[in-house]
Short mmCIF file of C-alpha atoms in Angstrom, two decimals:
data_model
loop_
_atom_site.label_atom_id
_atom_site.label_comp_id
_atom_site.label_asym_id
_atom_site.label_seq_id
_atom_site.Cartn_x
_atom_site.Cartn_y
_atom_site.Cartn_z
CA MET T 1 -22.10 104.51 20.48
CA LYS T 2 -22.63 103.40 16.90
CA HIS T 3 -26.06 102.22 15.75
CA ILE T 4 -26.45 98.74 14.34
CA LEU T 5 -27.48 98.90 10.67
CA ASN T 6 -30.92 97.38 10.05
CA VAL T 7 -30.36 95.56 6.77
CA VAL T 8 -33.91 94.17 6.73
CA SER T 9 -35.35 97.70 6.83
CA MET T 10 -32.99 98.78 4.05
CA LEU T 11 -34.15 95.92 1.84
CA GLN T 12 -37.80 96.58 2.66
CA GLU T 13 -37.45 100.24 1.64
CA PHE T 14 -35.80 99.12 -1.59
CA TRP T 15 -38.74 96.88 -2.51
CA GLU T 16 -41.41 99.32 -1.32
CA SER T 17 -39.97 101.93 -3.68
CA LYS T 18 -40.93 99.63 -6.56
CA GLN T 19 -44.64 99.34 -5.76
CA GLN T 20 -45.60 101.31 -8.88
CA GLN T 21 -43.84 98.71 -11.05
CA ARG T 22 -45.80 95.77 -9.63
CA ALA T 23 -48.61 96.14 -12.16
CA ALA T 24 -46.46 94.54 -14.86
CA PHE T 25 -45.00 91.88 -12.54
CA PRO T 26 -47.50 91.25 -9.70
CA SER T 27 -45.21 88.74 -7.96
CA GLU T 28 -42.26 91.13 -7.72
CA GLY T 29 -43.31 92.50 -4.34
CA VAL T 30 -43.41 89.12 -2.60
CA VAL T 31 -40.42 89.23 -0.23
CA VAL T 32 -40.14 86.79 2.68
CA TYR T 33 -38.24 87.70 5.87
CA GLU T 34 -37.13 85.22 8.52
CA SER T 35 -35.32 85.86 11.81
CA LEU T 36 -33.57 83.18 13.86
CA PRO T 37 -34.40 83.31 17.59
CA SER T 38 -31.36 84.30 19.64
CA PRO T 39 -30.89 85.53 23.24
CA GLY T 40 -28.13 87.90 22.10
CA PRO T 41 -26.03 89.03 19.14
CA PRO T 42 -25.38 88.16 16.43
CA TYR T 43 -29.02 88.41 15.36
CA VAL T 44 -29.44 86.59 12.05
CA SER T 45 -32.14 87.41 9.51
CA TYR T 46 -32.82 86.02 6.04
CA VAL T 47 -34.64 87.65 3.15
CA THR T 48 -35.90 85.54 0.23
CA LEU T 49 -36.52 87.47 -2.99
CA PRO T 50 -39.01 86.59 -5.74
CA GLY T 51 -37.52 83.77 -7.80
CA GLY T 52 -35.87 82.13 -4.79
CA SER T 53 -32.66 84.13 -4.23
CA CYS T 54 -31.84 84.32 -0.52
CA PHE T 55 -29.56 86.68 1.42
CA GLY T 56 -28.50 86.91 5.06
CA ASN T 57 -27.73 90.07 7.01
CA PHE T 58 -24.29 91.33 8.16
CA GLN T 59 -23.72 92.73 11.71
CA GLY T 60 -22.49 96.13 10.54
CA THR T 61 -22.64 99.83 11.45
CA LEU T 62 -23.99 102.88 9.67
CA ASP T 63 -20.41 103.88 8.88
CA ASP T 64 -19.87 100.51 7.17
CA ALA T 65 -22.94 101.12 5.01
CA ASP T 66 -21.47 104.39 3.75
CA ASP T 67 -18.12 102.78 2.89
CA PRO T 68 -18.17 100.92 -0.48
CA SER T 69 -14.92 99.15 0.46
CA THR T 70 -16.84 97.03 3.03
CA SER T 71 -19.07 94.14 2.02
CA ILE T 72 -22.25 95.72 3.35
CA GLY T 73 -21.23 99.10 1.93
CA ALA T 74 -20.83 97.58 -1.51
CA TYR T 75 -24.25 95.94 -1.24
CA HIS T 76 -25.76 99.22 -0.01
CA TYR T 77 -24.20 101.01 -3.00
CA MET T 78 -25.56 98.35 -5.36
CA LEU T 79 -29.08 98.78 -3.94
CA GLU T 80 -28.97 102.57 -4.23
CA SER T 81 -27.54 102.54 -7.76
CA ASN T 82 -30.34 100.22 -8.94
CA MET T 83 -33.32 102.06 -7.44
CA GLY T 84 -34.63 102.96 -10.90
CA LYS T 85 -34.48 99.40 -12.21
CA THR T 86 -36.94 96.54 -11.99
CA MET T 87 -36.45 93.58 -9.68
CA LEU T 88 -35.64 91.41 -12.70
CA GLU T 89 -32.85 93.80 -13.78
CA PHE T 90 -31.44 93.88 -10.25
CA GLN T 91 -31.57 90.10 -9.98
CA GLU T 92 -29.68 89.80 -13.28
CA LEU T 93 -26.94 92.08 -11.93
CA MET T 94 -26.69 89.92 -8.81
CA THR T 95 -26.34 86.83 -11.03
CA ILE T 96 -23.52 88.54 -12.96
CA PHE T 97 -21.64 89.15 -9.71
CA GLN T 98 -22.23 85.56 -8.59
CA LEU T 99 -20.65 84.40 -11.85
CA LEU T 100 -17.75 86.86 -11.53
CA HIS T 101 -17.06 85.52 -8.05
CA TRP T 102 -17.32 81.93 -9.30
CA ASN T 103 -14.86 82.34 -12.19
CA GLY T 104 -12.33 84.32 -10.14
CA SER T 105 -12.76 87.70 -11.85
CA LEU T 106 -13.61 89.57 -8.63
CA LYS T 107 -10.43 88.26 -6.97
CA ALA T 108 -8.39 89.35 -10.00
CA LEU T 109 -9.99 92.81 -9.89
CA ARG T 110 -9.13 93.20 -6.21
CA GLU T 111 -5.51 92.46 -7.07
CA THR T 112 -5.53 95.30 -9.64
CA LYS T 113 -6.68 97.71 -6.88
CA CYS T 114 -10.03 98.43 -8.53
CA SER T 115 -12.52 99.50 -5.87
CA ARG T 116 -15.79 97.66 -5.34
CA GLN T 117 -17.67 100.82 -6.30
CA GLU T 118 -15.81 100.98 -9.62
CA VAL T 119 -16.50 97.30 -10.33
CA ILE T 120 -20.21 97.68 -9.56
CA SER T 121 -20.50 100.84 -11.66
CA TYR T 122 -18.74 99.18 -14.59
CA TYR T 123 -20.73 95.95 -14.67
CA SER T 124 -24.03 97.76 -14.04
CA GLN T 125 -23.77 98.91 -17.66
CA TYR T 126 -23.94 95.35 -19.00
CA SER T 127 -26.52 92.60 -19.18
CA LEU T 128 -25.99 88.86 -19.07
CA ASP T 129 -25.94 88.40 -22.85
CA GLU T 130 -23.87 86.46 -25.38
CA LYS T 131 -21.01 88.96 -25.15
CA MET T 132 -20.81 88.56 -21.37
CA ARG T 133 -21.00 84.77 -21.65
CA SER T 134 -18.24 84.75 -24.29
CA HIS T 135 -16.03 86.86 -22.04
CA MET T 136 -16.53 84.48 -19.11
CA ALA T 137 -16.04 81.46 -21.39
CA LEU T 138 -12.68 82.96 -22.40
CA ASP T 139 -11.69 83.06 -18.71
CA TRP T 140 -12.39 79.34 -18.45
CA ILE T 141 -10.55 78.58 -21.69
CA MET T 142 -7.46 80.23 -20.18
CA LYS T 143 -7.93 78.22 -16.98
CA GLU T 144 -8.11 75.04 -19.08
CA ARG T 145 -4.80 75.93 -20.76
CA GLU T 146 -3.21 76.22 -17.31
CA SER T 147 -4.98 73.22 -15.70
CA PRO T 148 -6.15 70.67 -18.32
CA GLY T 149 -9.35 68.92 -17.26
CA ILE T 150 -10.71 71.73 -15.08
CA LEU T 151 -13.41 72.62 -17.62
CA SER T 152 -14.97 69.16 -17.72
CA GLN T 153 -14.71 68.93 -13.94
CA GLU T 154 -16.52 72.26 -13.46
CA LEU T 155 -19.14 71.30 -16.05
CA ARG T 156 -19.92 68.03 -14.26
CA MET T 157 -20.31 69.96 -11.02
CA ALA T 158 -22.52 72.60 -12.67
CA LEU T 159 -24.76 69.92 -14.20
CA ARG T 160 -25.11 68.22 -10.81
CA GLU T 161 -25.94 71.52 -9.09
CA LEU T 162 -28.47 72.39 -11.79
CA GLU T 163 -30.21 69.03 -11.43
CA GLU T 164 -30.30 69.21 -7.63
CA ALA T 165 -31.66 72.77 -7.71
CA ARG T 166 -34.29 71.82 -10.32
CA LYS T 167 -35.53 68.87 -8.24
CA ALA T 168 -35.65 71.07 -5.14
CA GLY T 169 -37.67 73.73 -6.97
CA GLN T 170 -34.98 76.38 -6.45
CA GLU T 171 -34.15 79.37 -8.66
CA LEU T 172 -31.94 78.04 -11.47
CA ARG T 173 -30.44 81.04 -13.28
CA PHE T 174 -26.98 80.93 -11.67
CA TYR T 175 -26.52 77.19 -12.22
CA LYS T 176 -27.90 77.33 -15.75
CA GLU T 177 -25.57 80.20 -16.70
CA LYS T 178 -22.59 78.26 -15.31
CA LYS T 179 -23.54 75.33 -17.55
CA GLU T 180 -23.97 77.57 -20.59
CA ILE T 181 -20.63 79.34 -20.06
CA LEU T 182 -18.67 76.13 -19.52
CA SER T 183 -20.34 74.42 -22.49
CA LEU T 184 -19.50 77.44 -24.67
CA ALA T 185 -15.88 77.29 -23.53
CA LEU T 186 -15.60 73.60 -24.39
CA THR T 187 -17.20 74.17 -27.79
CA GLN T 188 -14.77 77.00 -28.58
CA ILE T 189 -11.76 74.91 -27.55
CA TYR T 190 -12.71 72.02 -29.84
CA SER T 191 -13.71 74.26 -32.76
CA ASP T 192 -10.86 76.79 -32.52
CA PRO T 193 -7.42 75.81 -31.13
CA ASP T 194 -6.55 79.51 -30.78
CA ALA T 195 -9.70 80.37 -28.79
CA SER T 196 -7.65 81.84 -25.95
CA SER T 197 -6.99 85.02 -27.95
CA PRO T 198 -9.47 87.74 -26.82
CA SER T 199 -11.27 89.84 -29.41
CA ASP T 200 -11.37 93.62 -29.28
CA ASP T 201 -15.06 93.85 -28.43
CA GLN T 202 -14.91 91.56 -25.41
CA LEU T 203 -15.03 92.85 -21.85
CA SER T 204 -11.63 92.73 -20.18
CA LEU T 205 -9.92 93.52 -16.89
CA THR T 206 -7.81 96.05 -18.79
CA ALA T 207 -10.92 97.91 -19.89
CA LEU T 208 -12.27 98.01 -16.35
CA CYS T 209 -9.00 99.18 -14.84
CA GLY T 210 -8.97 102.00 -17.38
CA TYR T 211 -12.60 102.80 -16.57
CA HIS T 212 -11.73 104.84 -13.47
#
């Protein structure tokens, strides 16, 4: 009989391993766990990280955790590969993957047969800087060429989400980055009619597919 993977324990071990780094960021170790009462499976638990990011557990097995092709396996791999980083660095990587999911890049990478482990390893090398934002803005410029009006529609939605999250006191990084990326895309379209041509130093799906 397979054992049920205790995701809460896995996360707790991840944060406890960072105790020595708490001197610089005293609030980094504040992690809140919540479990929903239930007479039987599925047993649902939530973990809220410093800054407000919240995750829920998956009902998975130990074999799933060792397989990067599964959702929980990919998350397990991401945790293990970031053990030497600070919470702020890990949170930035999570934001990058939220944005990649939002703009459709992760779906495109799945279609090119890149494994989740390869995608995680590749993007772990980068930070959410101007180069990354420009790359994602280029994705939205190409979407605008295919579906005129989608940029302004997404920007209105991002602004609304940002305002709602701000009023609710939630963590804002994801919504703010969406606004910045979409605004950059609109600016590039109006300033350069040929903005859909990628430059050599930008991140690309081609580069990632050649990474492995």
